[in-house]
PDB file of C-alpha atoms in Angstrom:
ATOM      1  CA  MET B   1    -105.641 -44.310 -47.524  1.00  0.00           C
ATOM      2  CA  LYS B   2    -108.008 -47.115 -46.798  1.00  0.00           C
ATOM      3  CA  LYS B   3    -110.129 -44.932 -45.078  1.00  0.00           C
ATOM      4  CA  TYR B   4    -110.645 -42.762 -48.452  1.00  0.00           C
ATOM      5  CA  LEU B   5    -111.095 -45.836 -50.592  1.00  0.00           C
ATOM      6  CA  THR B   6    -113.801 -46.965 -48.015  1.00  0.00           C
ATOM      7  CA  MET B   7    -115.513 -43.705 -48.472  1.00  0.00           C
ATOM      8  CA  GLY B   8    -115.406 -43.532 -52.241  1.00  0.00           C
ATOM      9  CA  VAL B   9    -116.665 -47.142 -52.348  1.00  0.00           C
ATOM     10  CA  ALA B  10    -119.513 -46.390 -49.926  1.00  0.00           C
ATOM     11  CA  LEU B  11    -120.241 -43.313 -51.918  1.00  0.00           C
ATOM     12  CA  LEU B  12    -120.462 -45.307 -55.280  1.00  0.00           C
ATOM     13  CA  SER B  13    -122.580 -48.061 -53.478  1.00  0.00           C
ATOM     14  CA  ALA B  14    -125.062 -45.426 -52.267  1.00  0.00           C
ATOM     15  CA  VAL B  15    -125.161 -43.806 -55.709  1.00  0.00           C
ATOM     16  CA  THR B  16    -125.580 -47.213 -57.312  1.00  0.00           C
ATOM     17  CA  ALA B  17    -128.406 -48.035 -54.619  1.00  0.00           C
ATOM     18  CA  ALA B  18    -130.271 -44.869 -55.329  1.00  0.00           C
ATOM     19  CA  GLY B  19    -130.445 -46.001 -58.878  1.00  0.00           C
ATOM     20  CA  CYS B  20    -129.934 -42.446 -60.060  1.00  0.00           C
ATOM     21  CA  VAL B  21    -127.138 -40.045 -59.285  1.00  0.00           C
ATOM     22  CA  SER B  22    -126.870 -36.396 -60.603  1.00  0.00           C
ATOM     23  CA  ASN B  23    -123.664 -35.390 -62.545  1.00  0.00           C
ATOM     24  CA  SER B  24    -122.489 -32.946 -60.089  1.00  0.00           C
ATOM     25  CA  LYS B  25    -122.327 -35.458 -57.286  1.00  0.00           C
ATOM     26  CA  TYR B  26    -120.453 -37.794 -59.494  1.00  0.00           C
ATOM     27  CA  LYS B  27    -117.994 -35.362 -60.340  1.00  0.00           C
ATOM     28  CA  ALA B  28    -117.752 -34.422 -56.696  1.00  0.00           C
ATOM     29  CA  ALA B  29    -117.268 -38.086 -55.784  1.00  0.00           C
ATOM     30  CA  LEU B  30    -114.406 -38.311 -58.174  1.00  0.00           C
ATOM     31  CA  ALA B  31    -112.790 -35.101 -57.169  1.00  0.00           C
ATOM     32  CA  GLU B  32    -112.886 -36.373 -53.496  1.00  0.00           C
ATOM     33  CA  ALA B  33    -111.317 -39.844 -54.679  1.00  0.00           C
ATOM     34  CA  ASP B  34    -108.642 -37.995 -56.622  1.00  0.00           C
ATOM     35  CA  ALA B  35    -107.865 -35.749 -53.470  1.00  0.00           C
ATOM     36  CA  ALA B  36    -107.866 -38.978 -51.371  1.00  0.00           C
ATOM     37  CA  LYS B  37    -105.360 -40.603 -53.774  1.00  0.00           C
ATOM     38  CA  THR B  38    -103.101 -37.400 -53.588  1.00  0.00           C
ATOM     39  CA  GLU B  39    -103.367 -37.239 -49.971  1.00  0.00           C
ATOM     40  CA  LEU B  40    -102.292 -41.008 -49.993  1.00  0.00           C
ATOM     41  CA  GLU B  41     -99.339 -40.437 -52.160  1.00  0.00           C
ATOM     42  CA  LYS B  42     -98.355 -37.598 -49.831  1.00  0.00           C
ATOM     43  CA  THR B  43     -98.601 -39.480 -46.706  1.00  0.00           C
ATOM     44  CA  ARG B  44     -96.612 -42.319 -48.438  1.00  0.00           C
ATOM     45  CA  THR B  45     -93.886 -39.743 -49.080  1.00  0.00           C
ATOM     46  CA  GLN B  46     -93.770 -38.262 -45.546  1.00  0.00           C
ATOM     47  CA  LYS B  47     -93.640 -41.868 -44.413  1.00  0.00           C
ATOM     48  CA  ASN B  48     -90.470 -42.639 -46.559  1.00  0.00           C
ATOM     49  CA  ALA B  49     -89.082 -39.425 -45.380  1.00  0.00           C
ATOM     50  CA  LEU B  50     -89.468 -40.087 -41.741  1.00  0.00           C
ATOM     51  CA  GLU B  51     -88.126 -43.745 -42.219  1.00  0.00           C
ATOM     52  CA  GLN B  52     -85.056 -42.239 -43.904  1.00  0.00           C
ATOM     53  CA  GLN B  53     -84.749 -39.807 -40.922  1.00  0.00           C
ATOM     54  CA  VAL B  54     -85.097 -42.645 -38.620  1.00  0.00           C
ATOM     55  CA  LYS B  55     -82.423 -44.549 -40.560  1.00  0.00           C
ATOM     56  CA  THR B  56     -80.273 -41.584 -40.504  1.00  0.00           C
ATOM     57  CA  LEU B  57     -80.684 -41.090 -36.735  1.00  0.00           C
ATOM     58  CA  LYS B  58     -79.827 -44.525 -35.918  1.00  0.00           C
ATOM     59  CA  GLU B  59     -76.604 -44.400 -37.947  1.00  0.00           C
ATOM     60  CA  LEU B  60     -75.667 -41.093 -36.250  1.00  0.00           C
ATOM     61  CA  ASN B  61     -76.513 -42.781 -32.859  1.00  0.00           C
ATOM     62  CA  VAL B  62     -74.238 -45.455 -33.590  1.00  0.00           C
ATOM     63  CA  LYS B  63     -71.677 -43.120 -34.857  1.00  0.00           C
ATOM     64  CA  PHE B  64     -71.892 -40.930 -31.848  1.00  0.00           C
ATOM     65  CA  SER B  65     -71.809 -44.179 -29.600  1.00  0.00           C
ATOM     66  CA  ASN B  66     -68.511 -45.213 -31.267  1.00  0.00           C
ATOM     67  CA  GLU B  67     -67.124 -41.638 -30.811  1.00  0.00           C
ATOM     68  CA  ALA B  68     -68.338 -41.689 -27.191  1.00  0.00           C
ATOM     69  CA  GLN B  69     -66.567 -44.931 -26.473  1.00  0.00           C
ATOM     70  CA  ALA B  70     -63.348 -43.778 -28.241  1.00  0.00           C
ATOM     71  CA  ALA B  71     -63.434 -40.656 -26.180  1.00  0.00           C
ATOM     72  CA  ARG B  72     -63.960 -42.702 -22.842  1.00  0.00           C
ATOM     73  CA  ASP B  73     -60.970 -45.072 -23.963  1.00  0.00           C
ATOM     74  CA  GLU B  74     -58.816 -41.827 -24.638  1.00  0.00           C
ATOM     75  CA  LEU B  75     -59.793 -40.409 -21.182  1.00  0.00           C
ATOM     76  CA  GLN B  76     -58.892 -43.533 -19.587  1.00  0.00           C
ATOM     77  CA  ARG B  77     -55.631 -43.755 -21.345  1.00  0.00           C
ATOM     78  CA  ILE B  78     -54.852 -39.956 -20.404  1.00  0.00           C
ATOM     79  CA  GLU B  79     -55.726 -40.850 -16.732  1.00  0.00           C
ATOM     80  CA  HIS B  80     -53.713 -43.754 -16.490  1.00  0.00           C
ATOM     81  CA  ALA B  81     -50.700 -41.763 -18.076  1.00  0.00           C
ATOM     82  CA  ARG B  82     -51.430 -38.930 -15.740  1.00  0.00           C
ATOM     83  CA  ASP B  83     -51.373 -41.260 -12.629  1.00  0.00           C
ATOM     84  CA  LYS B  84     -48.315 -42.800 -13.914  1.00  0.00           C
ATOM     85  CA  GLU B  85     -46.552 -39.681 -14.448  1.00  0.00           C
ATOM     86  CA  ARG B  86     -47.745 -38.306 -11.032  1.00  0.00           C
ATOM     87  CA  SER B  87     -46.234 -41.413  -9.285  1.00  0.00           C
ATOM     88  CA  ASP B  88     -42.878 -40.947 -11.341  1.00  0.00           C
ATOM     89  CA  ILE B  89     -42.827 -37.289 -10.177  1.00  0.00           C
ATOM     90  CA  ALA B  90     -43.309 -38.341  -6.442  1.00  0.00           C
ATOM     91  CA  ALA B  91     -40.900 -40.857  -6.541  1.00  0.00           C
ATOM     92  CA  ARG B  92     -38.173 -38.489  -8.299  1.00  0.00           C
ATOM     93  CA  LEU B  93     -39.004 -35.803  -5.678  1.00  0.00           C
ATOM     94  CA  LYS B  94     -38.320 -38.408  -2.796  1.00  0.00           C
ATOM     95  CA  GLU B  95     -35.230 -39.298  -4.516  1.00  0.00           C
ATOM     96  CA  LEU B  96     -34.002 -35.455  -4.793  1.00  0.00           C
ATOM     97  CA  GLU B  97     -35.161 -35.049  -1.164  1.00  0.00           C
ATOM     98  CA  ASP B  98     -32.941 -37.849   0.073  1.00  0.00           C
ATOM     99  CA  LYS B  99     -29.997 -36.629  -2.184  1.00  0.00           C
ATOM    100  CA  GLN B 100     -30.551 -33.100  -0.726  1.00  0.00           C
ATOM    101  CA  LYS B 101     -30.458 -34.605   2.909  1.00  0.00           C
ATOM    102  CA  GLN B 102     -27.214 -36.775   1.990  1.00  0.00           C
ATOM    103  CA  LEU B 103     -25.528 -33.374   0.427  1.00  0.00           C
ATOM    104  CA  ALA B 104     -26.309 -31.600   3.571  1.00  0.00           C
ATOM    105  CA  ALA B 105     -25.049 -34.275   5.763  1.00  0.00           C
ATOM    106  CA  GLN B 106     -21.870 -34.462   3.773  1.00  0.00           C
ATOM    107  CA  ASN B 107     -21.665 -30.596   3.715  1.00  0.00           C
ATOM    108  CA  ARG B 108     -22.074 -30.452   7.725  1.00  0.00           C
ATOM    109  CA  SER B 109     -19.348 -33.415   7.778  1.00  0.00           C
ATOM    110  CA  LEU B 110     -16.982 -31.343   5.547  1.00  0.00           C
ATOM    111  CA  ARG B 111     -17.560 -28.067   7.393  1.00  0.00           C
ATOM    112  CA  GLN B 112     -16.558 -30.022  10.693  1.00  0.00           C
ATOM    113  CA  GLU B 113     -13.698 -31.584   9.233  1.00  0.00           C
ATOM    114  CA  TYR B 114     -12.494 -28.173   8.000  1.00  0.00           C
ATOM    115  CA  ASP B 115     -13.251 -26.617  11.628  1.00  0.00           C
ATOM    116  CA  ASP B 116     -11.129 -29.427  12.864  1.00  0.00           C
ATOM    117  CA  VAL B 117      -8.253 -28.882  10.405  1.00  0.00           C
ATOM    118  CA  LYS B 118      -8.460 -25.138  11.146  1.00  0.00           C
ATOM    119  CA  ARG B 119      -7.961 -25.938  14.877  1.00  0.00           C
ATOM    120  CA  HIS B 120      -5.574 -28.541  14.270  1.00  0.00           C
ATOM    121  CA  ASN B 121      -3.433 -25.729  12.071  1.00  0.00           C
ATOM    122  CA  GLU B 122      -3.683 -23.412  14.901  1.00  0.00           C
ATOM    123  CA  THR B 123      -2.710 -25.888  17.344  1.00  0.00           C
ATOM    124  CA  LEU B 124       0.435 -26.751  15.101  1.00  0.00           C
ATOM    125  CA  LYS B 125       1.348 -22.944  14.788  1.00  0.00           C
ATOM    126  CA  SER B 126       1.156 -22.342  18.543  1.00  0.00           C
ATOM    127  CA  LEU B 127       3.290 -25.340  19.093  1.00  0.00           C
ATOM    128  CA  VAL B 128       5.895 -24.179  16.560  1.00  0.00           C
ATOM    129  CA  ALA B 129       5.897 -20.854  18.081  1.00  0.00           C
ATOM    130  CA  ARG B 130       6.220 -22.299  21.503  1.00  0.00           C
ATOM    131  CA  TYR B 131       9.050 -24.529  20.392  1.00  0.00           C
ATOM    132  CA  GLN B 132      10.771 -21.802  18.509  1.00  0.00           C
ATOM    133  CA  LYS B 133      10.619 -19.574  21.556  1.00  0.00           C
ATOM    134  CA  GLU B 134      11.945 -22.117  23.761  1.00  0.00           C
ATOM    135  CA  LEU B 135      14.758 -22.864  21.374  1.00  0.00           C
ATOM    136  CA  LYS B 136      15.621 -19.209  21.469  1.00  0.00           C
ATOM    137  CA  GLU B 137      15.670 -18.966  25.077  1.00  0.00           C
ATOM    138  CA  ARG B 138      17.969 -22.169  25.334  1.00  0.00           C
ATOM    139  CA  GLN B 139      20.288 -20.381  22.676  1.00  0.00           C
ATOM    140  CA  ARG B 140      20.190 -17.426  25.005  1.00  0.00           C
ATOM    141  CA  THR B 141      20.742 -19.130  28.354  1.00  0.00           C
ATOM    142  CA  ALA B 142      23.571 -21.452  26.932  1.00  0.00           C
ATOM    143  CA  PRO B 143      26.652 -21.135  28.893  1.00  0.00           C
ATOM    144  CA  PRO B 144      29.279 -19.325  26.720  1.00  0.00           C
ATOM    145  CA  THR B 145      32.511 -21.060  25.731  1.00  0.00           C
ATOM    146  CA  LEU B 146      35.356 -20.484  28.079  1.00  0.00           C
ATOM    147  CA  SER B 147      38.463 -18.953  26.641  1.00  0.00           C
ATOM    148  CA  SER B 148      41.827 -17.710  28.165  1.00  0.00           C
ATOM    149  CA  THR B 149      42.299 -14.082  28.349  1.00  0.00           C
ATOM    150  CA  PRO B 150      45.109 -13.352  25.815  1.00  0.00           C
ATOM    151  CA  ILE B 151      48.218 -11.904  27.514  1.00  0.00           C
ATOM    152  CA  VAL B 152      49.800  -8.848  25.690  1.00  0.00           C
ATOM    153  CA  PRO B 153      53.636  -9.733  25.185  1.00  0.00           C
ATOM    154  CA  ALA B 154      56.227  -7.148  26.378  1.00  0.00           C
ATOM    155  CA  PRO B 155      57.390  -4.739  23.734  1.00  0.00           C
ATOM    156  CA  GLY B 156      60.063  -6.248  21.741  1.00  0.00           C
ATOM    157  CA  SER B 157      59.443  -9.801  22.720  1.00  0.00           C
ATOM    158  CA  THR B 158      58.092 -12.503  20.741  1.00  0.00           C
ATOM    159  CA  PRO B 159      55.134 -14.299  22.306  1.00  0.00           C
ATOM    160  CA  VAL B 160      55.727 -18.065  22.828  1.00  0.00           C
ATOM    161  CA  PRO B 161      52.760 -20.428  22.219  1.00  0.00           C
ATOM    162  CA  GLY B 162      51.760 -22.269  25.295  1.00  0.00           C
ATOM    163  CA  ALA B 163      54.113 -20.184  27.660  1.00  0.00           C
ATOM    164  CA  ALA B 164      53.050 -19.725  31.120  1.00  0.00           C
ATOM    165  CA  ALA B 165      51.417 -16.469  31.904  1.00  0.00           C
ATOM    166  CA  PRO B 166      51.401 -14.783  35.186  1.00  0.00           C
ATOM    167  CA  GLY B 167      49.305 -16.712  37.791  1.00  0.00           C
ATOM    168  CA  GLY B 168      50.188 -20.074  36.126  1.00  0.00           C
ATOM    169  CA  ALA B 169      47.770 -19.532  33.234  1.00  0.00           C
ATOM    170  CA  SER B 170      49.198 -20.368  29.753  1.00  0.00           C
ATOM    171  CA  THR B 171      48.688 -18.346  26.726  1.00  0.00           C
ATOM    172  CA  PRO B 172      46.924 -20.085  23.968  1.00  0.00           C
ATOM    173  CA  SER B 173      48.156 -19.757  20.317  1.00  0.00           C
ATOM    174  CA  ALA B 174      44.804 -18.309  19.163  1.00  0.00           C
ATOM    175  CA  PRO B 175      41.585 -17.714  21.119  1.00  0.00           C
ATOM    176  CA  PRO B 176      38.935 -20.124  19.721  1.00  0.00           C
ATOM    177  CA  ALA B 177      35.633 -18.886  18.137  1.00  0.00           C
ATOM    178  CA  PRO B 178      32.619 -18.971  20.190  1.00  0.00           C
ATOM    179  CA  SER B 179      30.450 -21.957  19.270  1.00  0.00           C
ATOM    180  CA  GLN B 180      26.754 -21.816  18.684  1.00  0.00           C
ATOM    181  CA  PRO B 181      24.458 -24.578  20.500  1.00  0.00           C
ATOM    182  CA  SER B 182      22.966 -26.853  17.882  1.00  0.00           C
ATOM    183  CA  VAL B 183      19.734 -29.114  18.391  1.00  0.00           C
ATOM    184  CA  ALA B 184      20.300 -32.520  17.289  1.00  0.00           C
ATOM    185  CA  PRO B 185      17.553 -34.119  15.075  1.00  0.00           C
ATOM    186  CA  MET B 186      14.934 -36.244  17.388  1.00  0.00           C
ATOM    187  CA  ASN B 187      15.179 -39.996  16.907  1.00  0.00           C
ATOM    188  CA  ILE B 188      11.337 -40.896  16.265  1.00  0.00           C
ATOM    189  CA  ASN B 189      12.174 -44.387  17.329  1.00  0.00           C
ATOM    190  CA  THR B 190      13.225 -43.724  20.774  1.00  0.00           C
ATOM    191  CA  ALA B 191      11.647 -40.358  21.583  1.00  0.00           C
ATOM    192  CA  SER B 192       8.483 -40.248  23.748  1.00  0.00           C
ATOM    193  CA  ALA B 193       5.201 -38.863  22.724  1.00  0.00           C
ATOM    194  CA  GLY B 194       5.483 -35.909  25.002  1.00  0.00           C
ATOM    195  CA  ASP B 195       8.671 -34.978  23.627  1.00  0.00           C
ATOM    196  CA  MET B 196       7.493 -35.101  19.898  1.00  0.00           C
ATOM    197  CA  VAL B 197       4.608 -32.694  21.063  1.00  0.00           C
ATOM    198  CA  LEU B 198       6.866 -30.373  22.828  1.00  0.00           C
ATOM    199  CA  PHE B 199       9.841 -30.193  20.286  1.00  0.00           C
ATOM    200  CA  LEU B 200       8.213 -30.990  16.946  1.00  0.00           C
ATOM    201  CA  GLY B 201       4.781 -29.327  17.618  1.00  0.00           C
ATOM    202  CA  LEU B 202       2.643 -32.416  16.848  1.00  0.00           C
ATOM    203  CA  THR B 203      -0.548 -33.198  18.296  1.00  0.00           C
ATOM    204  CA  LYS B 204      -0.839 -35.860  21.047  1.00  0.00           C
ATOM    205  CA  GLU B 205      -2.692 -38.055  18.488  1.00  0.00           C
ATOM    206  CA  MET B 206       0.001 -37.734  15.854  1.00  0.00           C
ATOM    207  CA  ALA B 207       2.632 -38.460  18.551  1.00  0.00           C
ATOM    208  CA  ASP B 208       0.807 -41.383  19.858  1.00  0.00           C
ATOM    209  CA  ARG B 209       0.400 -42.890  16.164  1.00  0.00           C
ATOM    210  CA  ILE B 210       4.378 -42.303  15.503  1.00  0.00           C
ATOM    211  CA  VAL B 211       4.945 -44.321  18.847  1.00  0.00           C
ATOM    212  CA  SER B 212       2.510 -47.080  18.114  1.00  0.00           C
ATOM    213  CA  ASN B 213       3.782 -47.741  14.534  1.00  0.00           C
ATOM    214  CA  ARG B 214       7.644 -48.022  15.475  1.00  0.00           C
ATOM    215  CA  PRO B 215      10.034 -49.188  14.444  1.00  0.00           C
ATOM    216  CA  TYR B 216      10.977 -46.934  11.274  1.00  0.00           C
ATOM    217  CA  ARG B 217      13.612 -47.643   8.801  1.00  0.00           C
ATOM    218  CA  ILE B 218      13.338 -44.449   7.053  1.00  0.00           C
ATOM    219  CA  LYS B 219      11.598 -41.168   7.667  1.00  0.00           C
ATOM    220  CA  GLY B 220       9.427 -41.629   4.595  1.00  0.00           C
ATOM    221  CA  GLU B 221       7.610 -44.409   6.243  1.00  0.00           C
ATOM    222  CA  LEU B 222       5.636 -42.041   8.521  1.00  0.00           C
ATOM    223  CA  VAL B 223       3.728 -41.172   5.224  1.00  0.00           C
ATOM    224  CA  ALA B 224       3.900 -44.500   3.639  1.00  0.00           C
ATOM    225  CA  LYS B 225       2.224 -45.880   6.701  1.00  0.00           C
ATOM    226  CA  ASN B 226      -0.323 -42.938   6.897  1.00  0.00           C
ATOM    227  CA  VAL B 227       0.973 -41.968  10.224  1.00  0.00           C
ATOM    228  CA  LEU B 228       1.266 -38.247   9.339  1.00  0.00           C
ATOM    229  CA  PRO B 229       0.060 -36.146   6.541  1.00  0.00           C
ATOM    230  CA  LYS B 230       2.655 -35.367   3.843  1.00  0.00           C
ATOM    231  CA  GLU B 231       2.167 -31.437   4.808  1.00  0.00           C
ATOM    232  CA  THR B 232       2.857 -32.254   8.470  1.00  0.00           C
ATOM    233  CA  PHE B 233       5.953 -34.310   7.537  1.00  0.00           C
ATOM    234  CA  ASP B 234       7.574 -31.663   5.399  1.00  0.00           C
ATOM    235  CA  MET B 235       7.583 -29.435   8.231  1.00  0.00           C
ATOM    236  CA  ILE B 236       9.387 -31.637  10.655  1.00  0.00           C
ATOM    237  CA  LYS B 237      11.424 -33.886   8.099  1.00  0.00           C
ATOM    238  CA  ASP B 238      14.415 -31.871   8.774  1.00  0.00           C
ATOM    239  CA  ARG B 239      14.260 -32.040  12.599  1.00  0.00           C
ATOM    240  CA  ILE B 240      13.873 -36.042  12.790  1.00  0.00           C
ATOM    241  CA  THR B 241      15.922 -39.149  12.234  1.00  0.00           C
ATOM    242  CA  VAL B 242      15.637 -42.997  12.556  1.00  0.00           C
ATOM    243  CA  THR B 243      19.312 -43.458  13.702  1.00  0.00           C
ATOM    244  CA  PRO B 244      20.662 -42.932  16.981  1.00  0.00           C
TER     245      PRO B 244
END
């Protein structure tokens, strides 16, 4: 703008110095001054527009900076939450692995206990079978009850009880019925562990526990003192006693 004003002033000065100026040159100078003035206004408008754009850009820059900072803060929060969740998952996974190991160990222990109980039941069955077999053999080999041979009385005579038979034998009044051998209950307060294993079908450990926890006042103390399981006690309770 100053440039154009300087040019206009210089032109007027030159005209004044020359002393005379033609009308056409004067009008041209005025037109040039108006053009310079218009150009100046245009330049001012562009300058204001540029300043407004700069201001807008600065505001946008501040806004974008704030948004970028908020985004960074949110990203840090998400990363922190992710790390914490990852740590929690790792701890939970470790806990589940430990629990799985414990369950596996319990499973092996239960399987071992089941196998032991199964073997124990088979041993009990074998001992009971052997005891029953020996009992039957004892019953078969037991000596029969001796009885006198009845004497047939002579026809027409009345048999006399206690009368002497030929050969010095007396005639009994009636032949006694054959008796069956009976097995007395075993006294667990005096019996040996070996007899308990043989005749009751117990294991050596059970028999030793019975011996080590003597004396017993009643049979039920075998269960009350945790010497025998109730199932085993129910199997032998009718074949044992605590009194002589």
